[in-house]
Amino acid sequence: MHSEKKFFTTDQIKLAGYAKALSNPVRVFIMDYLVNNMDKCCYSGDMAENLPIARSTLSEHLKELKKAGFIQGEINPPYIKYCINYENWAEAKQMFEKFFNI
Amino acid sequence: MHSEKKFFTTDQIKLAGYAKALSNPVRVFIMDYLVNNMDKCCYSGDMAENLPIARSTLSEHLKELKKAGFIQGEINPPYIKYCINYENWAEAKQMFEKFFNI
DNA sequence: TATTTGTTTCGTATTTTTACGAAATGAATA
DNA sequence: TATTCATTTCGTAAAAATACGAAACAAATA
């Protein structure tokens, strides 16, 4: 049963999802941080020191970015090393490029 | 008095704002529509016919896009012709490019 | 002046987001 | 086995986003 009219394309929904992940300054900060620091990976605690929010709140933002596919966490107890997911990062980059290129 | 520590850059806050404006499929649809149709301007009613939402809801989304600076409305009673604000559009494009280029 | 028009604003309800501190987790260590 | 550690999950509260229909708007027209 697929009689409902489709209003949005898959790309439109996907782009909105990526945009939502970046719709908060904390999450933009995190991605900037991962892009610019060291081996492009880091720990939650490193970022917590540079942010005016509780660690639990930071954790929720990391969860959002994970859900969107922008990052992944490599468990290394008791640390978790966060890295950019370059495959999805590249996809998002390409989708935004396409979106903005009139 | 500016003793508070600054956590986010202006660019981070700006990018998050642009991303927020694009964080909803309806608003992505609207921008796609404006980019791809005719003289790149159109009426609220034109879009309403292609969307599964009330006209008042569409109006709120247009307001959001206006607030973000992506569009502007040229009043032409009783119509309002919406157009892309190319200056801000270009700025957003550039900011996303810079953000994604590792 | 009353009506019609496309659109917005208002009042309201529901859902989602953001935030915090306390408690839980799970591996390493004392 | 109890403790330590960085981090997450839970419970909760407050704020923001999304949605709708009814009413308001302002210019054009009958």
mmCIF file of C-alpha atoms (C1' of nucleotides) in Angstrom:
data_model
loop_
_atom_site.group_PDB
_atom_site.id
_atom_site.type_symbol
_atom_site.label_atom_id
_atom_site.label_comp_id
_atom_site.label_asym_id
_atom_site.label_seq_id
_atom_site.Cartn_x
_atom_site.Cartn_y
_atom_site.Cartn_z
ATOM 1 C CA MET A 1 0.000 0.000 0.000
ATOM 2 C CA HIS A 2 1.742 3.092 -1.131
ATOM 3 C CA SER A 3 -1.015 5.345 -2.265
ATOM 4 C CA GLU A 4 0.140 8.434 -0.385
ATOM 5 C CA LYS A 5 1.601 11.217 -2.437
ATOM 6 C CA LYS A 6 5.294 11.798 -1.911
ATOM 7 C CA PHE A 7 6.095 15.395 -1.202
ATOM 8 C CA PHE A 8 9.782 15.363 -0.382
ATOM 9 C CA THR A 9 12.638 13.715 -2.174
ATOM 10 C CA THR A 10 15.037 11.454 -0.318
ATOM 11 C CA ASP A 11 17.718 14.087 -0.818
ATOM 12 C CA GLN A 12 15.576 16.817 0.696
ATOM 13 C CA ILE A 13 14.949 14.708 3.787
ATOM 14 C CA LYS A 14 18.598 13.733 4.010
ATOM 15 C CA LEU A 15 19.849 17.300 3.672
ATOM 16 C CA ALA A 16 17.394 18.491 6.319
ATOM 17 C CA GLY A 17 18.743 15.737 8.602
ATOM 18 C CA TYR A 18 22.338 16.811 8.118
ATOM 19 C CA ALA A 19 21.367 20.443 8.598
ATOM 20 C CA LYS A 20 19.555 19.581 11.811
ATOM 21 C CA ALA A 21 22.706 17.943 13.161
ATOM 22 C CA LEU A 22 24.528 21.226 12.515
ATOM 23 C CA SER A 23 21.751 23.485 13.786
ATOM 24 C CA ASN A 24 23.344 23.992 17.195
ATOM 25 C CA PRO A 25 26.550 25.933 17.946
ATOM 26 C CA VAL A 26 27.825 23.219 20.290
ATOM 27 C CA ARG A 27 27.640 20.641 17.530
ATOM 28 C CA VAL A 28 29.275 22.960 15.000
ATOM 29 C CA PHE A 29 32.013 23.544 17.578
ATOM 30 C CA ILE A 30 32.507 19.791 18.000
ATOM 31 C CA MET A 31 32.855 19.199 14.261
ATOM 32 C CA ASP A 32 35.228 22.163 13.936
ATOM 33 C CA TYR A 33 37.197 20.735 16.822
ATOM 34 C CA LEU A 34 37.434 17.300 15.258
ATOM 35 C CA VAL A 35 38.397 18.772 11.906
ATOM 36 C CA ASN A 36 41.129 21.002 13.307
ATOM 37 C CA ASN A 37 42.726 19.089 16.141
ATOM 38 C CA MET A 38 45.602 16.723 16.146
ATOM 39 C CA ASP A 39 44.959 13.411 14.517
ATOM 40 C CA LYS A 40 41.349 14.525 13.899
ATOM 41 C CA CYS A 41 40.111 12.433 16.808
ATOM 42 C CA CYS A 42 39.574 13.319 20.422
ATOM 43 C CA TYR A 43 37.939 12.586 23.723
ATOM 44 C CA SER A 44 34.715 13.937 25.101
ATOM 45 C CA GLY A 45 36.617 15.365 28.059
ATOM 46 C CA ASP A 46 38.942 17.403 25.845
ATOM 47 C CA MET A 47 35.975 19.190 24.374
ATOM 48 C CA ALA A 48 34.145 19.511 27.697
ATOM 49 C CA GLU A 49 36.917 21.781 28.943
ATOM 50 C CA ASN A 50 36.256 24.229 26.126
ATOM 51 C CA LEU A 51 32.501 24.262 26.415
ATOM 52 C CA PRO A 52 30.110 25.933 28.863
ATOM 53 C CA ILE A 53 27.870 22.886 29.250
ATOM 54 C CA ALA A 54 27.577 19.852 31.483
ATOM 55 C CA ARG A 55 29.331 16.665 30.406
ATOM 56 C CA SER A 56 26.030 14.867 30.152
ATOM 57 C CA THR A 57 24.775 17.553 27.801
ATOM 58 C CA LEU A 58 27.878 17.228 25.676
ATOM 59 C CA SER A 59 27.278 13.512 25.578
ATOM 60 C CA GLU A 60 23.791 14.080 24.188
ATOM 61 C CA HIS A 61 25.181 16.316 21.456
ATOM 62 C CA LEU A 62 27.722 13.644 20.572
ATOM 63 C CA LYS A 63 24.839 11.188 20.358
ATOM 64 C CA GLU A 64 23.066 13.492 17.907
ATOM 65 C CA LEU A 65 26.145 13.759 15.710
ATOM 66 C CA LYS A 66 26.542 9.989 15.840
ATOM 67 C CA LYS A 67 22.898 9.538 14.881
ATOM 68 C CA ALA A 68 23.373 11.863 11.923
ATOM 69 C CA GLY A 69 26.416 9.860 10.854
ATOM 70 C CA PHE A 70 28.964 12.656 11.227
ATOM 71 C CA ILE A 71 31.073 10.960 13.878
ATOM 72 C CA GLN A 72 31.863 7.592 15.362
ATOM 73 C CA GLY A 73 33.310 6.583 18.725
ATOM 74 C CA GLU A 74 36.149 4.167 19.191
ATOM 75 C CA ILE A 75 35.967 2.684 22.685
ATOM 76 C CA ASN A 76 39.279 2.645 24.511
ATOM 77 C CA PRO A 77 38.324 2.315 28.180
ATOM 78 C CA PRO A 78 37.693 4.370 30.071
ATOM 79 C CA TYR A 79 37.987 6.772 27.162
ATOM 80 C CA ILE A 80 36.002 7.007 23.979
ATOM 81 C CA LYS A 81 37.883 8.476 21.074
ATOM 82 C CA TYR A 82 35.618 10.334 18.675
ATOM 83 C CA CYS A 83 36.441 10.601 14.990
ATOM 84 C CA ILE A 84 34.797 12.049 11.938
ATOM 85 C CA ASN A 85 32.984 9.576 9.746
ATOM 86 C CA TYR A 86 34.570 10.707 6.517
ATOM 87 C CA GLU A 87 32.224 8.798 4.253
ATOM 88 C CA ASN A 88 29.133 10.559 5.529
ATOM 89 C CA TRP A 89 31.003 13.818 5.978
ATOM 90 C CA ALA A 90 31.869 13.710 2.285
ATOM 91 C CA GLU A 91 28.305 12.879 1.372
ATOM 92 C CA ALA A 92 26.971 15.813 3.380
ATOM 93 C CA LYS A 93 29.569 18.118 1.856
ATOM 94 C CA GLN A 94 28.521 17.043 -1.608
ATOM 95 C CA MET A 95 24.830 17.427 -0.828
ATOM 96 C CA PHE A 96 25.278 20.946 0.477
ATOM 97 C CA GLU A 97 27.385 21.835 -2.549
ATOM 98 C CA LYS A 98 24.684 20.588 -4.870
ATOM 99 C CA PHE A 99 22.025 22.354 -2.845
ATOM 100 C CA PHE A 100 23.735 25.730 -2.956
ATOM 101 C CA ASN A 101 24.910 25.628 -6.541
ATOM 102 C CA ILE A 102 22.256 27.437 -8.446
ATOM 103 C CA MET B 1 32.015 44.788 31.025
ATOM 104 C CA HIS B 2 33.011 41.810 28.965
ATOM 105 C CA SER B 3 34.479 39.384 31.408
ATOM 106 C CA GLU B 4 32.573 36.307 30.215
ATOM 107 C CA LYS B 5 34.554 33.745 28.284
ATOM 108 C CA LYS B 6 33.598 33.382 24.669
ATOM 109 C CA PHE B 7 33.007 29.812 23.657
ATOM 110 C CA PHE B 8 31.736 30.051 20.112
ATOM 111 C CA THR B 9 33.015 32.056 17.200
ATOM 112 C CA THR B 10 30.716 34.314 15.237
ATOM 113 C CA ASP B 11 31.075 31.946 12.315
ATOM 114 C CA GLN B 12 30.033 28.943 14.382
ATOM 115 C CA ILE B 13 26.911 30.735 15.554
ATOM 116 C CA LYS B 14 26.158 31.956 12.040
ATOM 117 C CA LEU B 15 26.605 28.542 10.474
ATOM 118 C CA ALA B 16 24.378 26.941 13.119
ATOM 119 C CA GLY B 17 21.744 29.548 12.297
ATOM 120 C CA TYR B 18 21.844 28.824 8.585
ATOM 121 C CA ALA B 19 21.766 25.092 9.302
ATOM 122 C CA LYS B 20 18.757 25.546 11.551
ATOM 123 C CA ALA B 21 16.905 27.284 8.761
ATOM 124 C CA LEU B 22 17.552 24.224 6.590
ATOM 125 C CA SER B 23 16.803 21.656 9.286
ATOM 126 C CA ASN B 24 13.265 20.995 8.097
ATOM 127 C CA PRO B 25 12.264 19.249 4.832
ATOM 128 C CA VAL B 26 9.594 21.853 4.102
ATOM 129 C CA ARG B 27 12.163 24.630 4.165
ATOM 130 C CA VAL B 28 14.616 22.655 2.048
ATOM 131 C CA PHE B 29 11.774 22.080 -0.394
ATOM 132 C CA ILE B 30 11.009 25.797 -0.511
ATOM 133 C CA MET B 31 14.617 26.723 -1.260
ATOM 134 C CA ASP B 32 14.862 23.991 -3.897
ATOM 135 C CA TYR B 33 11.655 25.330 -5.368
ATOM 136 C CA LEU B 34 12.916 28.894 -5.498
ATOM 137 C CA VAL B 35 16.215 27.787 -7.000
ATOM 138 C CA ASN B 36 14.647 25.675 -9.709
ATOM 139 C CA ASN B 37 11.512 27.479 -10.784
ATOM 140 C CA MET B 38 10.982 30.052 -13.442
ATOM 141 C CA ASP B 39 12.440 33.418 -12.680
ATOM 142 C CA LYS B 40 13.515 32.076 -9.277
ATOM 143 C CA CYS B 41 10.675 33.825 -7.537
ATOM 144 C CA CYS B 42 7.235 32.590 -6.651
ATOM 145 C CA TYR B 43 4.119 32.911 -4.592
ATOM 146 C CA SER B 44 3.284 31.198 -1.353
ATOM 147 C CA GLY B 45 0.205 29.683 -2.984
ATOM 148 C CA ASP B 46 2.271 28.036 -5.734
ATOM 149 C CA MET B 47 4.220 26.140 -3.144
ATOM 150 C CA ALA B 48 1.209 25.381 -0.961
ATOM 151 C CA GLU B 49 -0.200 23.250 -3.756
ATOM 152 C CA ASN B 50 2.841 20.992 -3.628
ATOM 153 C CA LEU B 51 3.015 20.653 0.128
ATOM 154 C CA PRO B 52 1.000 18.619 2.641
ATOM 155 C CA ILE B 53 0.684 21.445 5.160
ATOM 156 C CA ALA B 54 -1.717 24.240 5.976
ATOM 157 C CA ARG B 55 -1.095 27.610 4.386
ATOM 158 C CA SER B 56 -0.574 29.186 7.777
ATOM 159 C CA THR B 57 2.133 26.613 8.502
ATOM 160 C CA LEU B 58 3.818 27.343 5.197
ATOM 161 C CA SER B 59 3.711 31.013 6.103
ATOM 162 C CA GLU B 60 5.575 30.288 9.332
ATOM 163 C CA HIS B 61 8.261 28.404 7.441
ATOM 164 C CA LEU B 62 8.624 31.325 5.051
ATOM 165 C CA LYS B 63 9.016 33.563 8.064
ATOM 166 C CA GLU B 64 11.839 31.350 9.349
ATOM 167 C CA LEU B 65 13.639 31.505 6.006
ATOM 168 C CA LYS B 66 13.175 35.253 5.937
ATOM 169 C CA LYS B 67 14.569 35.523 9.469
ATOM 170 C CA ALA B 68 17.607 33.486 8.441
ATOM 171 C CA GLY B 69 18.106 35.802 5.473
ATOM 172 C CA PHE B 70 17.639 33.194 2.756
ATOM 173 C CA ILE B 71 14.621 34.828 1.151
ATOM 174 C CA GLN B 72 12.803 38.088 0.846
ATOM 175 C CA GLY B 73 9.229 38.938 -0.099
ATOM 176 C CA GLU B 74 8.216 41.520 -2.648
ATOM 177 C CA ILE B 75 4.696 42.675 -1.903
ATOM 178 C CA ASN B 76 2.481 42.811 -4.967
ATOM 179 C CA PRO B 77 -1.060 42.797 -3.562
ATOM 180 C CA PRO B 78 -2.706 40.545 -2.852
ATOM 181 C CA TYR B 79 0.311 38.427 -3.735
ATOM 182 C CA ILE B 80 3.729 38.282 -2.165
ATOM 183 C CA LYS B 81 6.480 37.202 -4.502
ATOM 184 C CA TYR B 82 9.266 35.372 -2.708
ATOM 185 C CA CYS B 83 12.811 35.467 -3.988
ATOM 186 C CA ILE B 84 16.153 34.182 -2.864
ATOM 187 C CA ASN B 85 18.369 36.701 -1.133
ATOM 188 C CA TYR B 86 21.441 35.979 -3.183
ATOM 189 C CA GLU B 87 23.835 37.869 -0.972
ATOM 190 C CA ASN B 88 23.101 35.776 2.089
ATOM 191 C CA TRP B 89 22.673 32.657 0.013
ATOM 192 C CA ALA B 90 26.211 33.123 -1.271
ATOM 193 C CA GLU B 91 27.498 33.757 2.214
ATOM 194 C CA ALA B 92 25.904 30.576 3.532
ATOM 195 C CA LYS B 93 27.261 28.621 0.578
ATOM 196 C CA GLN B 94 30.728 29.897 1.296
ATOM 197 C CA MET B 95 30.454 29.180 5.012
ATOM 198 C CA PHE B 96 29.360 25.598 4.417
ATOM 199 C CA GLU B 97 32.163 25.132 1.909
ATOM 200 C CA LYS B 98 34.711 26.374 4.397
ATOM 201 C CA PHE B 99 33.170 24.248 7.132
ATOM 202 C CA PHE B 100 33.307 21.026 5.140
ATOM 203 C CA ASN B 101 36.723 21.530 3.575
ATOM 204 C CA ILE B 102 39.073 19.666 5.812
ATOM 205 C "C1'" DT C 1 -18.951 50.832 1.142
ATOM 206 C "C1'" DA C 2 -18.994 45.824 1.036
ATOM 207 C "C1'" DT C 3 -16.678 41.911 -0.957
ATOM 208 C "C1'" DT C 4 -13.003 39.256 -2.636
ATOM 209 C "C1'" DT C 5 -8.207 37.909 -2.661
ATOM 210 C "C1'" DG C 6 -3.731 35.726 -1.119
ATOM 211 C "C1'" DT C 7 -1.353 35.857 2.753
ATOM 212 C "C1'" DT C 8 -0.132 36.507 7.667
ATOM 213 C "C1'" DT C 9 -0.966 36.628 12.591
ATOM 214 C "C1'" DC C 10 -3.127 34.748 16.660
ATOM 215 C "C1'" DG C 11 -4.479 31.328 19.987
ATOM 216 C "C1'" DT C 12 -3.631 26.921 21.125
ATOM 217 C "C1'" DA C 13 -1.952 22.101 21.417
ATOM 218 C "C1'" DT C 14 1.550 18.664 20.777
ATOM 219 C "C1'" DT C 15 6.137 17.213 20.019
ATOM 220 C "C1'" DT C 16 10.997 17.889 20.085
ATOM 221 C "C1'" DT C 17 15.143 19.954 21.783
ATOM 222 C "C1'" DT C 18 18.183 21.377 25.217
ATOM 223 C "C1'" DA C 19 19.770 21.242 29.717
ATOM 224 C "C1'" DC C 20 21.068 19.638 34.385
ATOM 225 C "C1'" DG C 21 22.585 16.565 38.254
ATOM 226 C "C1'" DA C 22 22.303 11.970 40.029
ATOM 227 C "C1'" DA C 23 22.945 7.407 39.131
ATOM 228 C "C1'" DA C 24 24.680 3.719 36.217
ATOM 229 C "C1'" DT C 25 28.277 1.607 33.287
ATOM 230 C "C1'" DG C 26 32.239 -1.180 32.424
ATOM 231 C "C1'" DA C 27 36.973 -1.868 32.095
ATOM 232 C "C1'" DA C 28 41.460 -1.173 34.755
ATOM 233 C "C1'" DT C 29 43.587 -1.087 39.071
ATOM 234 C "C1'" DA C 30 44.520 -1.091 44.059
ATOM 235 C "C1'" DT D 1 36.552 -7.333 45.864
ATOM 236 C "C1'" DA D 2 36.273 -2.380 46.210
ATOM 237 C "C1'" DT D 3 37.705 1.786 43.949
ATOM 238 C "C1'" DT D 4 38.700 4.775 40.279
ATOM 239 C "C1'" DC D 5 37.961 6.684 35.857
ATOM 240 C "C1'" DA D 6 35.723 8.930 31.683
ATOM 241 C "C1'" DT D 7 31.658 8.649 29.895
ATOM 242 C "C1'" DT D 8 26.659 7.626 29.208
ATOM 243 C "C1'" DT D 9 21.898 6.997 30.571
ATOM 244 C "C1'" DC D 10 17.985 8.371 33.349
ATOM 245 C "C1'" DG D 11 14.584 11.413 35.347
ATOM 246 C "C1'" DT D 12 13.030 15.696 34.959
ATOM 247 C "C1'" DA D 13 12.168 20.563 33.705
ATOM 248 C "C1'" DA D 14 12.040 24.463 30.645
ATOM 249 C "C1'" DA D 15 12.153 26.314 26.108
ATOM 250 C "C1'" DA D 16 11.567 26.020 21.167
ATOM 251 C "C1'" DA D 17 9.600 24.025 16.978
ATOM 252 C "C1'" DT D 18 5.761 22.482 14.418
ATOM 253 C "C1'" DA D 19 1.106 22.328 13.331
ATOM 254 C "C1'" DC D 20 -3.800 23.676 12.736
ATOM 255 C "C1'" DG D 21 -8.031 26.579 11.993
ATOM 256 C "C1'" DA D 22 -10.019 31.006 12.881
ATOM 257 C "C1'" DA D 23 -9.524 35.648 12.518
ATOM 258 C "C1'" DA D 24 -7.149 39.707 10.767
ATOM 259 C "C1'" DC D 25 -5.002 42.276 7.066
ATOM 260 C "C1'" DA D 26 -4.526 45.432 3.177
ATOM 261 C "C1'" DA D 27 -5.131 46.382 -1.462
ATOM 262 C "C1'" DA D 28 -8.260 45.747 -5.629
ATOM 263 C "C1'" DT D 29 -12.757 45.492 -7.215
ATOM 264 C "C1'" DA D 30 -17.806 45.260 -7.415
#
